[in-house]
JSON list of C-alpha atoms in Angstrom, two decimals:
[
{"chain": "A", "resi": 1, "resn": "ASP", "atom": "CA", "xyz": [42.19, 215.77, -96.87]},
{"chain": "A", "resi": 2, "resn": "ASP", "atom": "CA", "xyz": [40.45, 219.01, -97.95]},
{"chain": "A", "resi": 3, "resn": "CYS", "atom": "CA", "xyz": [36.78, 218.75, -98.86]},
{"chain": "A", "resi": 4, "resn": "ALA", "atom": "CA", "xyz": [34.77, 221.70, -100.10]},
{"chain": "A", "resi": 5, "resn": "THR", "atom": "CA", "xyz": [31.60, 219.95, -101.23]},
{"chain": "A", "resi": 6, "resn": "ILE", "atom": "CA", "xyz": [29.13, 217.35, -100.04]},
{"chain": "A", "resi": 7, "resn": "GLU", "atom": "CA", "xyz": [30.13, 215.17, -103.01]},
{"chain": "A", "resi": 8, "resn": "CYS", "atom": "CA", "xyz": [33.76, 215.23, -101.91]},
{"chain": "A", "resi": 9, "resn": "LEU", "atom": "CA", "xyz": [32.80, 214.31, -98.36]},
{"chain": "A", "resi": 10, "resn": "ARG", "atom": "CA", "xyz": [30.73, 211.37, -99.59]},
{"chain": "A", "resi": 11, "resn": "ALA", "atom": "CA", "xyz": [33.60, 210.14, -101.74]},
{"chain": "A", "resi": 12, "resn": "VAL", "atom": "CA", "xyz": [36.04, 210.19, -98.86]},
{"chain": "A", "resi": 13, "resn": "ALA", "atom": "CA", "xyz": [33.52, 208.44, -96.65]},
{"chain": "A", "resi": 14, "resn": "ARG", "atom": "CA", "xyz": [33.42, 205.50, -99.10]},
{"chain": "A", "resi": 15, "resn": "GLY", "atom": "CA", "xyz": [29.83, 204.85, -98.31]},
{"chain": "A", "resi": 16, "resn": "GLN", "atom": "CA", "xyz": [30.09, 205.31, -94.55]},
{"chain": "A", "resi": 17, "resn": "VAL", "atom": "CA", "xyz": [28.49, 208.76, -94.62]},
{"chain": "A", "resi": 18, "resn": "THR", "atom": "CA", "xyz": [24.94, 208.85, -95.95]},
{"chain": "A", "resi": 19, "resn": "THR", "atom": "CA", "xyz": [22.31, 211.51, -96.14]},
{"chain": "A", "resi": 20, "resn": "ALA", "atom": "CA", "xyz": [19.43, 211.26, -93.74]},
{"chain": "A", "resi": 21, "resn": "ALA", "atom": "CA", "xyz": [16.42, 209.52, -95.24]},
{"chain": "A", "resi": 22, "resn": "SER", "atom": "CA", "xyz": [13.70, 211.87, -96.49]},
{"chain": "A", "resi": 23, "resn": "PRO", "atom": "CA", "xyz": [10.96, 209.41, -97.36]},
{"chain": "A", "resi": 24, "resn": "ALA", "atom": "CA", "xyz": [8.69, 212.10, -98.70]},
{"chain": "A", "resi": 25, "resn": "SER", "atom": "CA", "xyz": [10.94, 212.63, -101.71]},
{"chain": "A", "resi": 26, "resn": "THR", "atom": "CA", "xyz": [13.06, 209.53, -102.34]},
{"chain": "A", "resi": 27, "resn": "ASN", "atom": "CA", "xyz": [12.48, 206.08, -103.75]},
{"chain": "A", "resi": 28, "resn": "GLY", "atom": "CA", "xyz": [13.35, 202.83, -101.98]},
{"chain": "A", "resi": 29, "resn": "SER", "atom": "CA", "xyz": [13.44, 199.10, -102.52]},
{"chain": "A", "resi": 30, "resn": "VAL", "atom": "CA", "xyz": [11.86, 196.08, -100.89]},
{"chain": "A", "resi": 31, "resn": "ALA", "atom": "CA", "xyz": [11.86, 196.29, -97.10]},
{"chain": "A", "resi": 32, "resn": "ARG", "atom": "CA", "xyz": [14.07, 193.88, -95.19]},
{"chain": "A", "resi": 33, "resn": "ILE", "atom": "CA", "xyz": [12.81, 193.85, -91.60]},
{"chain": "A", "resi": 34, "resn": "PRO", "atom": "CA", "xyz": [11.99, 190.90, -89.34]},
{"chain": "A", "resi": 35, "resn": "PRO", "atom": "CA", "xyz": [8.66, 189.13, -89.98]},
{"chain": "A", "resi": 36, "resn": "PRO", "atom": "CA", "xyz": [5.76, 189.24, -89.42]},
{"chain": "A", "resi": 37, "resn": "VAL", "atom": "CA", "xyz": [5.74, 192.92, -90.37]},
{"chain": "A", "resi": 38, "resn": "ALA", "atom": "CA", "xyz": [6.87, 194.73, -93.50]},
{"chain": "A", "resi": 39, "resn": "ALA", "atom": "CA", "xyz": [6.21, 198.45, -93.64]},
{"chain": "A", "resi": 40, "resn": "PRO", "atom": "CA", "xyz": [6.58, 200.46, -96.82]},
{"chain": "A", "resi": 41, "resn": "LEU", "atom": "CA", "xyz": [5.93, 204.14, -96.39]},
{"chain": "A", "resi": 42, "resn": "GLY", "atom": "CA", "xyz": [5.40, 207.22, -98.45]},
{"chain": "A", "resi": 43, "resn": "ARG", "atom": "CA", "xyz": [3.98, 210.68, -98.67]},
{"chain": "A", "resi": 44, "resn": "SER", "atom": "CA", "xyz": [0.28, 211.32, -98.90]},
{"chain": "A", "resi": 45, "resn": "PRO", "atom": "CA", "xyz": [-0.70, 211.04, -102.58]},
{"chain": "A", "resi": 46, "resn": "PRO", "atom": "CA", "xyz": [-2.13, 214.27, -103.99]},
{"chain": "A", "resi": 47, "resn": "HIS", "atom": "CA", "xyz": [-5.21, 212.52, -105.39]},
{"chain": "A", "resi": 48, "resn": "PRO", "atom": "CA", "xyz": [-7.32, 209.69, -103.90]},
{"chain": "A", "resi": 49, "resn": "ALA", "atom": "CA", "xyz": [-6.93, 207.69, -107.11]},
{"chain": "A", "resi": 50, "resn": "GLU", "atom": "CA", "xyz": [-3.21, 207.42, -106.34]},
{"chain": "A", "resi": 51, "resn": "GLU", "atom": "CA", "xyz": [-3.82, 205.98, -102.86]},
{"chain": "A", "resi": 52, "resn": "TRP", "atom": "CA", "xyz": [-2.53, 202.51, -103.77]},
{"chain": "A", "resi": 53, "resn": "HIS", "atom": "CA", "xyz": [-0.28, 203.45, -106.67]},
{"chain": "A", "resi": 54, "resn": "GLY", "atom": "CA", "xyz": [1.43, 206.55, -105.35]},
{"chain": "A", "resi": 55, "resn": "ASN", "atom": "CA", "xyz": [5.00, 207.17, -104.26]},
{"chain": "A", "resi": 56, "resn": "TRP", "atom": "CA", "xyz": [5.26, 204.37, -101.69]},
{"chain": "A", "resi": 57, "resn": "GLU", "atom": "CA", "xyz": [8.68, 203.06, -100.74]},
{"chain": "A", "resi": 58, "resn": "ALA", "atom": "CA", "xyz": [10.20, 200.50, -98.42]},
{"chain": "A", "resi": 59, "resn": "LEU", "atom": "CA", "xyz": [11.62, 201.22, -95.00]},
{"chain": "A", "resi": 60, "resn": "PRO", "atom": "CA", "xyz": [15.30, 202.15, -95.33]},
{"chain": "A", "resi": 61, "resn": "ASP", "atom": "CA", "xyz": [17.70, 199.50, -94.05]},
{"chain": "A", "resi": 62, "resn": "ARG", "atom": "CA", "xyz": [19.19, 202.09, -91.69]},
{"chain": "A", "resi": 63, "resn": "SER", "atom": "CA", "xyz": [15.89, 203.02, -89.99]},
{"chain": "A", "resi": 64, "resn": "PHE", "atom": "CA", "xyz": [16.72, 200.71, -87.03]},
{"chain": "A", "resi": 65, "resn": "ALA", "atom": "CA", "xyz": [13.23, 199.23, -86.85]},
{"chain": "A", "resi": 66, "resn": "GLU", "atom": "CA", "xyz": [12.33, 197.68, -83.50]},
{"chain": "A", "resi": 67, "resn": "LEU", "atom": "CA", "xyz": [9.13, 195.76, -82.82]},
{"chain": "A", "resi": 68, "resn": "ALA", "atom": "CA", "xyz": [7.52, 196.82, -79.54]},
{"chain": "A", "resi": 69, "resn": "SER", "atom": "CA", "xyz": [7.15, 194.26, -76.77]},
{"chain": "A", "resi": 70, "resn": "ASP", "atom": "CA", "xyz": [3.38, 194.13, -77.28]},
{"chain": "A", "resi": 71, "resn": "GLY", "atom": "CA", "xyz": [3.94, 193.21, -80.94]},
{"chain": "A", "resi": 72, "resn": "LEU", "atom": "CA", "xyz": [1.51, 195.92, -82.04]},
{"chain": "A", "resi": 73, "resn": "SER", "atom": "CA", "xyz": [3.80, 198.80, -82.94]},
{"chain": "A", "resi": 74, "resn": "LEU", "atom": "CA", "xyz": [7.08, 199.37, -84.72]},
{"chain": "A", "resi": 75, "resn": "HIS", "atom": "CA", "xyz": [9.63, 201.95, -83.57]},
{"chain": "A", "resi": 76, "resn": "LEU", "atom": "CA", "xyz": [11.72, 203.50, -86.37]},
{"chain": "A", "resi": 77, "resn": "LYS", "atom": "CA", "xyz": [14.62, 205.02, -84.50]},
{"chain": "A", "resi": 78, "resn": "SER", "atom": "CA", "xyz": [16.51, 206.66, -87.34]},
{"chain": "A", "resi": 79, "resn": "LEU", "atom": "CA", "xyz": [13.84, 207.62, -89.85]},
{"chain": "A", "resi": 80, "resn": "ARG", "atom": "CA", "xyz": [13.26, 211.30, -90.52]},
{"chain": "A", "resi": 81, "resn": "CYS", "atom": "CA", "xyz": [9.95, 212.55, -91.86]},
{"chain": "A", "resi": 82, "resn": "PRO", "atom": "CA", "xyz": [10.14, 216.31, -92.47]},
{"chain": "A", "resi": 83, "resn": "PRO", "atom": "CA", "xyz": [6.97, 218.18, -93.47]},
{"chain": "A", "resi": 84, "resn": "PRO", "atom": "CA", "xyz": [4.64, 217.15, -95.04]},
{"chain": "A", "resi": 85, "resn": "GLY", "atom": "CA", "xyz": [5.63, 213.97, -93.22]},
{"chain": "A", "resi": 86, "resn": "CYS", "atom": "CA", "xyz": [5.27, 210.24, -93.91]},
{"chain": "A", "resi": 87, "resn": "ARG", "atom": "CA", "xyz": [2.33, 207.89, -94.05]},
{"chain": "A", "resi": 88, "resn": "PHE", "atom": "CA", "xyz": [2.68, 204.19, -93.29]},
{"chain": "A", "resi": 89, "resn": "ARG", "atom": "CA", "xyz": [0.96, 200.98, -94.28]},
{"chain": "A", "resi": 90, "resn": "VAL", "atom": "CA", "xyz": [1.68, 197.42, -93.22]},
{"chain": "A", "resi": 91, "resn": "ARG", "atom": "CA", "xyz": [0.83, 193.84, -94.04]},
{"chain": "A", "resi": 92, "resn": "PRO", "atom": "CA", "xyz": [1.61, 190.52, -92.34]},
{"chain": "A", "resi": 93, "resn": "THR", "atom": "CA", "xyz": [4.09, 188.20, -94.00]},
{"chain": "A", "resi": 94, "resn": "SER", "atom": "CA", "xyz": [3.14, 185.00, -92.19]},
{"chain": "A", "resi": 95, "resn": "LEU", "atom": "CA", "xyz": [-0.64, 185.11, -91.85]},
{"chain": "A", "resi": 96, "resn": "ASP", "atom": "CA", "xyz": [-2.59, 182.92, -94.29]},
{"chain": "A", "resi": 97, "resn": "GLY", "atom": "CA", "xyz": [-5.46, 184.64, -96.05]},
{"chain": "A", "resi": 98, "resn": "TRP", "atom": "CA", "xyz": [-4.27, 188.21, -95.57]},
{"chain": "A", "resi": 99, "resn": "ARG", "atom": "CA", "xyz": [-1.98, 189.53, -98.28]},
{"chain": "A", "resi": 100, "resn": "GLU", "atom": "CA", "xyz": [-3.26, 193.07, -98.86]},
{"chain": "A", "resi": 101, "resn": "TRP", "atom": "CA", "xyz": [-1.70, 196.24, -97.52]},
{"chain": "A", "resi": 102, "resn": "SER", "atom": "CA", "xyz": [-3.45, 198.10, -94.75]},
{"chain": "A", "resi": 103, "resn": "LEU", "atom": "CA", "xyz": [-5.02, 201.51, -95.26]},
{"chain": "A", "resi": 104, "resn": "PRO", "atom": "CA", "xyz": [-2.45, 204.32, -94.97]},
{"chain": "A", "resi": 105, "resn": "SER", "atom": "CA", "xyz": [-1.92, 205.92, -91.58]},
{"chain": "A", "resi": 106, "resn": "LEU", "atom": "CA", "xyz": [-2.33, 209.59, -90.87]},
{"chain": "A", "resi": 107, "resn": "PRO", "atom": "CA", "xyz": [0.75, 211.69, -91.72]},
{"chain": "A", "resi": 108, "resn": "VAL", "atom": "CA", "xyz": [3.55, 211.58, -89.14]},
{"chain": "A", "resi": 109, "resn": "VAL", "atom": "CA", "xyz": [6.09, 214.40, -88.87]},
{"chain": "A", "resi": 110, "resn": "THR", "atom": "CA", "xyz": [9.30, 214.14, -86.87]},
{"chain": "A", "resi": 111, "resn": "PRO", "atom": "CA", "xyz": [10.31, 217.07, -84.65]},
{"chain": "A", "resi": 112, "resn": "SER", "atom": "CA", "xyz": [12.49, 219.67, -86.33]},
{"chain": "A", "resi": 113, "resn": "LEU", "atom": "CA", "xyz": [16.13, 220.08, -85.38]},
{"chain": "A", "resi": 114, "resn": "PRO", "atom": "CA", "xyz": [17.62, 223.52, -84.71]},
{"chain": "A", "resi": 115, "resn": "PRO", "atom": "CA", "xyz": [19.24, 224.92, -87.86]},
{"chain": "A", "resi": 116, "resn": "SER", "atom": "CA", "xyz": [22.95, 224.37, -88.38]},
{"chain": "A", "resi": 117, "resn": "PRO", "atom": "CA", "xyz": [25.26, 227.38, -88.38]},
{"chain": "A", "resi": 118, "resn": "PRO", "atom": "CA", "xyz": [26.22, 228.60, -91.88]},
{"chain": "A", "resi": 119, "resn": "HIS", "atom": "CA", "xyz": [28.78, 226.34, -93.60]},
{"chain": "A", "resi": 120, "resn": "ALA", "atom": "CA", "xyz": [28.62, 223.75, -90.81]},
{"chain": "A", "resi": 121, "resn": "VAL", "atom": "CA", "xyz": [28.29, 219.98, -91.35]},
{"chain": "A", "resi": 122, "resn": "ARG", "atom": "CA", "xyz": [25.81, 218.10, -89.18]},
{"chain": "A", "resi": 123, "resn": "LEU", "atom": "CA", "xyz": [26.63, 214.48, -88.30]},
{"chain": "A", "resi": 124, "resn": "GLU", "atom": "CA", "xyz": [25.03, 211.73, -86.23]},
{"chain": "A", "resi": 125, "resn": "VAL", "atom": "CA", "xyz": [26.48, 208.62, -84.61]},
{"chain": "A", "resi": 126, "resn": "ARG", "atom": "CA", "xyz": [24.73, 205.71, -82.94]},
{"chain": "A", "resi": 127, "resn": "LEU", "atom": "CA", "xyz": [25.91, 204.67, -79.48]},
{"chain": "A", "resi": 128, "resn": "SER", "atom": "CA", "xyz": [25.67, 201.21, -77.98]},
{"chain": "A", "resi": 129, "resn": "GLU", "atom": "CA", "xyz": [25.64, 201.17, -74.16]},
{"chain": "A", "resi": 130, "resn": "PRO", "atom": "CA", "xyz": [27.29, 204.59, -73.56]},
{"chain": "A", "resi": 131, "resn": "PHE", "atom": "CA", "xyz": [28.92, 205.09, -70.16]},
{"chain": "A", "resi": 132, "resn": "THR", "atom": "CA", "xyz": [26.18, 207.62, -69.30]},
{"chain": "A", "resi": 133, "resn": "ARG", "atom": "CA", "xyz": [22.73, 208.55, -70.57]},
{"chain": "A", "resi": 134, "resn": "ASP", "atom": "CA", "xyz": [23.18, 212.12, -69.38]},
{"chain": "A", "resi": 135, "resn": "ALA", "atom": "CA", "xyz": [23.42, 214.07, -72.65]},
{"chain": "A", "resi": 136, "resn": "SER", "atom": "CA", "xyz": [25.48, 216.96, -71.25]},
{"chain": "A", "resi": 137, "resn": "LEU", "atom": "CA", "xyz": [28.02, 214.71, -69.54]},
{"chain": "A", "resi": 138, "resn": "LEU", "atom": "CA", "xyz": [28.24, 212.51, -72.62]},
{"chain": "A", "resi": 139, "resn": "ALA", "atom": "CA", "xyz": [28.89, 215.55, -74.83]},
{"chain": "A", "resi": 140, "resn": "ASP", "atom": "CA", "xyz": [31.57, 216.85, -72.44]},
{"chain": "A", "resi": 141, "resn": "VAL", "atom": "CA", "xyz": [33.50, 213.61, -72.94]},
{"chain": "A", "resi": 142, "resn": "LEU", "atom": "CA", "xyz": [32.69, 212.52, -76.50]},
{"chain": "A", "resi": 143, "resn": "ILE", "atom": "CA", "xyz": [33.25, 215.85, -78.26]},
{"chain": "A", "resi": 144, "resn": "PRO", "atom": "CA", "xyz": [36.90, 216.26, -77.11]},
{"chain": "A", "resi": 145, "resn": "GLU", "atom": "CA", "xyz": [37.59, 212.60, -77.86]},
{"chain": "A", "resi": 146, "resn": "LEU", "atom": "CA", "xyz": [36.35, 212.88, -81.45]},
{"chain": "A", "resi": 147, "resn": "ALA", "atom": "CA", "xyz": [38.16, 216.18, -81.95]},
{"chain": "A", "resi": 148, "resn": "GLY", "atom": "CA", "xyz": [41.43, 214.70, -80.73]},
{"chain": "A", "resi": 149, "resn": "LEU", "atom": "CA", "xyz": [41.15, 211.72, -83.08]},
{"chain": "A", "resi": 150, "resn": "VAL", "atom": "CA", "xyz": [41.00, 214.01, -86.15]},
{"chain": "A", "resi": 151, "resn": "ARG", "atom": "CA", "xyz": [43.38, 216.72, -84.92]},
{"chain": "A", "resi": 152, "resn": "ALA", "atom": "CA", "xyz": [40.69, 219.37, -84.55]},
{"chain": "A", "resi": 153, "resn": "SER", "atom": "CA", "xyz": [39.88, 221.83, -81.80]},
{"chain": "A", "resi": 154, "resn": "PRO", "atom": "CA", "xyz": [37.07, 220.69, -79.49]},
{"chain": "A", "resi": 155, "resn": "LEU", "atom": "CA", "xyz": [35.55, 224.12, -80.11]},
{"chain": "A", "resi": 156, "resn": "GLN", "atom": "CA", "xyz": [35.01, 223.10, -83.73]},
{"chain": "A", "resi": 157, "resn": "LEU", "atom": "CA", "xyz": [32.60, 220.31, -82.74]},
{"chain": "A", "resi": 158, "resn": "GLU", "atom": "CA", "xyz": [29.33, 221.47, -81.20]},
{"chain": "A", "resi": 159, "resn": "PHE", "atom": "CA", "xyz": [26.83, 219.17, -79.50]},
{"chain": "A", "resi": 160, "resn": "VAL", "atom": "CA", "xyz": [23.30, 219.46, -80.94]},
{"chain": "A", "resi": 161, "resn": "ARG", "atom": "CA", "xyz": [21.10, 216.80, -79.37]},
{"chain": "A", "resi": 162, "resn": "ALA", "atom": "CA", "xyz": [20.98, 213.25, -78.00]},
{"chain": "A", "resi": 163, "resn": "ARG", "atom": "CA", "xyz": [17.98, 211.11, -78.92]},
{"chain": "A", "resi": 164, "resn": "LEU", "atom": "CA", "xyz": [16.34, 208.04, -77.43]},
{"chain": "A", "resi": 165, "resn": "GLN", "atom": "CA", "xyz": [18.25, 208.04, -74.14]},
{"chain": "A", "resi": 166, "resn": "ALA", "atom": "CA", "xyz": [21.52, 208.91, -75.87]},
{"chain": "A", "resi": 167, "resn": "GLU", "atom": "CA", "xyz": [21.35, 206.09, -78.41]},
{"chain": "A", "resi": 168, "resn": "PHE", "atom": "CA", "xyz": [21.82, 208.69, -81.14]},
{"chain": "A", "resi": 169, "resn": "PHE", "atom": "CA", "xyz": [24.20, 211.64, -80.78]},
{"chain": "A", "resi": 170, "resn": "LEU", "atom": "CA", "xyz": [24.08, 214.64, -83.14]},
{"chain": "A", "resi": 171, "resn": "PHE", "atom": "CA", "xyz": [26.75, 217.27, -83.47]},
{"chain": "A", "resi": 172, "resn": "ASP", "atom": "CA", "xyz": [27.85, 220.04, -85.84]},
{"chain": "A", "resi": 173, "resn": "VAL", "atom": "CA", "xyz": [31.31, 220.43, -87.32]},
{"chain": "A", "resi": 174, "resn": "LEU", "atom": "CA", "xyz": [31.84, 224.18, -87.48]},
{"chain": "A", "resi": 175, "resn": "PRO", "atom": "CA", "xyz": [33.81, 226.24, -90.01]},
{"chain": "A", "resi": 176, "resn": "PRO", "atom": "CA", "xyz": [36.45, 226.91, -91.02]},
{"chain": "A", "resi": 177, "resn": "SER", "atom": "CA", "xyz": [37.34, 223.66, -92.84]},
{"chain": "A", "resi": 178, "resn": "ALA", "atom": "CA", "xyz": [34.16, 221.95, -91.64]},
{"chain": "A", "resi": 179, "resn": "PHE", "atom": "CA", "xyz": [34.11, 219.61, -94.64]},
{"chain": "A", "resi": 180, "resn": "ALA", "atom": "CA", "xyz": [37.75, 218.69, -94.18]},
{"chain": "A", "resi": 181, "resn": "VAL", "atom": "CA", "xyz": [37.23, 217.79, -90.50]},
{"chain": "A", "resi": 182, "resn": "ALA", "atom": "CA", "xyz": [34.05, 215.85, -91.32]},
{"chain": "A", "resi": 183, "resn": "ALA", "atom": "CA", "xyz": [35.93, 214.00, -94.06]},
{"chain": "A", "resi": 184, "resn": "ARG", "atom": "CA", "xyz": [38.65, 213.01, -91.59]},
{"chain": "A", "resi": 185, "resn": "LEU", "atom": "CA", "xyz": [35.98, 211.67, -89.25]},
{"chain": "A", "resi": 186, "resn": "ALA", "atom": "CA", "xyz": [34.43, 209.69, -92.09]},
{"chain": "A", "resi": 187, "resn": "LYS", "atom": "CA", "xyz": [37.82, 208.29, -93.06]},
{"chain": "A", "resi": 188, "resn": "LEU", "atom": "CA", "xyz": [38.43, 207.33, -89.43]},
{"chain": "A", "resi": 189, "resn": "PHE", "atom": "CA", "xyz": [35.17, 205.37, -89.35]},
{"chain": "A", "resi": 190, "resn": "ALA", "atom": "CA", "xyz": [36.00, 203.65, -92.63]},
{"chain": "A", "resi": 191, "resn": "SER", "atom": "CA", "xyz": [39.66, 202.77, -92.13]},
{"chain": "A", "resi": 192, "resn": "ARG", "atom": "CA", "xyz": [40.55, 203.00, -88.42]},
{"chain": "A", "resi": 193, "resn": "PRO", "atom": "CA", "xyz": [37.42, 202.22, -86.37]},
{"chain": "A", "resi": 194, "resn": "SER", "atom": "CA", "xyz": [39.52, 200.47, -83.72]},
{"chain": "A", "resi": 195, "resn": "SER", "atom": "CA", "xyz": [40.96, 203.84, -82.67]},
{"chain": "A", "resi": 196, "resn": "LEU", "atom": "CA", "xyz": [37.53, 204.78, -81.32]},
{"chain": "A", "resi": 197, "resn": "ARG", "atom": "CA", "xyz": [37.78, 202.01, -78.73]},
{"chain": "A", "resi": 198, "resn": "ARG", "atom": "CA", "xyz": [40.37, 203.95, -76.71]},
{"chain": "A", "resi": 199, "resn": "GLY", "atom": "CA", "xyz": [37.97, 206.63, -75.47]},
{"chain": "A", "resi": 200, "resn": "GLN", "atom": "CA", "xyz": [35.62, 206.50, -72.53]},
{"chain": "A", "resi": 201, "resn": "ALA", "atom": "CA", "xyz": [32.69, 207.67, -74.66]},
{"chain": "A", "resi": 202, "resn": "SER", "atom": "CA", "xyz": [33.86, 206.95, -78.22]},
{"chain": "A", "resi": 203, "resn": "ARG", "atom": "CA", "xyz": [34.25, 203.23, -77.47]},
{"chain": "A", "resi": 204, "resn": "SER", "atom": "CA", "xyz": [30.45, 202.96, -77.43]},
{"chain": "A", "resi": 205, "resn": "ILE", "atom": "CA", "xyz": [30.07, 204.25, -81.01]},
{"chain": "A", "resi": 206, "resn": "ASP", "atom": "CA", "xyz": [28.41, 201.69, -83.26]},
{"chain": "A", "resi": 207, "resn": "THR", "atom": "CA", "xyz": [30.80, 201.78, -86.22]},
{"chain": "A", "resi": 208, "resn": "THR", "atom": "CA", "xyz": [28.64, 199.33, -88.19]},
{"chain": "A", "resi": 209, "resn": "ALA", "atom": "CA", "xyz": [25.92, 201.99, -88.26]},
{"chain": "A", "resi": 210, "resn": "GLY", "atom": "CA", "xyz": [28.38, 204.40, -89.82]},
{"chain": "A", "resi": 211, "resn": "LEU", "atom": "CA", "xyz": [28.57, 208.15, -89.62]},
{"chain": "A", "resi": 212, "resn": "GLU", "atom": "CA", "xyz": [25.44, 209.82, -90.93]},
{"chain": "A", "resi": 213, "resn": "LEU", "atom": "CA", "xyz": [25.38, 213.15, -92.69]},
{"chain": "A", "resi": 214, "resn": "VAL", "atom": "CA", "xyz": [22.22, 215.01, -91.69]},
{"chain": "A", "resi": 215, "resn": "ARG", "atom": "CA", "xyz": [20.98, 217.50, -94.23]},
{"chain": "A", "resi": 216, "resn": "ALA", "atom": "CA", "xyz": [18.58, 220.37, -93.60]},
{"chain": "A", "resi": 217, "resn": "ASP", "atom": "CA", "xyz": [15.19, 219.14, -94.85]}
]
């Protein structure tokens, strides 16, 4: 169960733990989001000549895209755009006569998270209908539940932040043995997700979304 490296943690996770998307530096594939919108994204090209042939990429599958009720905007709940940020362009997929991409948007930068303590592992889970939207109360219940499931001290899990009315919950696994504890959590998600259903707060964890490893960008 001991893990001393990120590579080890990923192997134990068997694909359930993934690094946070950094669209300014990675390559993607064709977007798969509901029509009529498809939205590749990318960093601002260094030269105008590269505007349409630069490092554009598709929205990650795990960005949890949600079309706004007015149909005019798209919310990307789990997409991180560290400096210098992301630029977006769109095109309709069901409108005759319009097949070109839009002009790129202005750069968008997501707010920075507080730095993790040295040798800590930062993780994020997605919650579906948690018993409370109060971040402090949710942390007071969820942190001990997760710690108990992997035989760790609650003091080794530290609440960082809840986003979007507690739909996303970030926490740090603190040393010593931070990688080992994180690996046990990843293994729990992969092989025993039903055990999460016993807790008041952990039962709301969306196990299909997996456990996300959040790197410092």
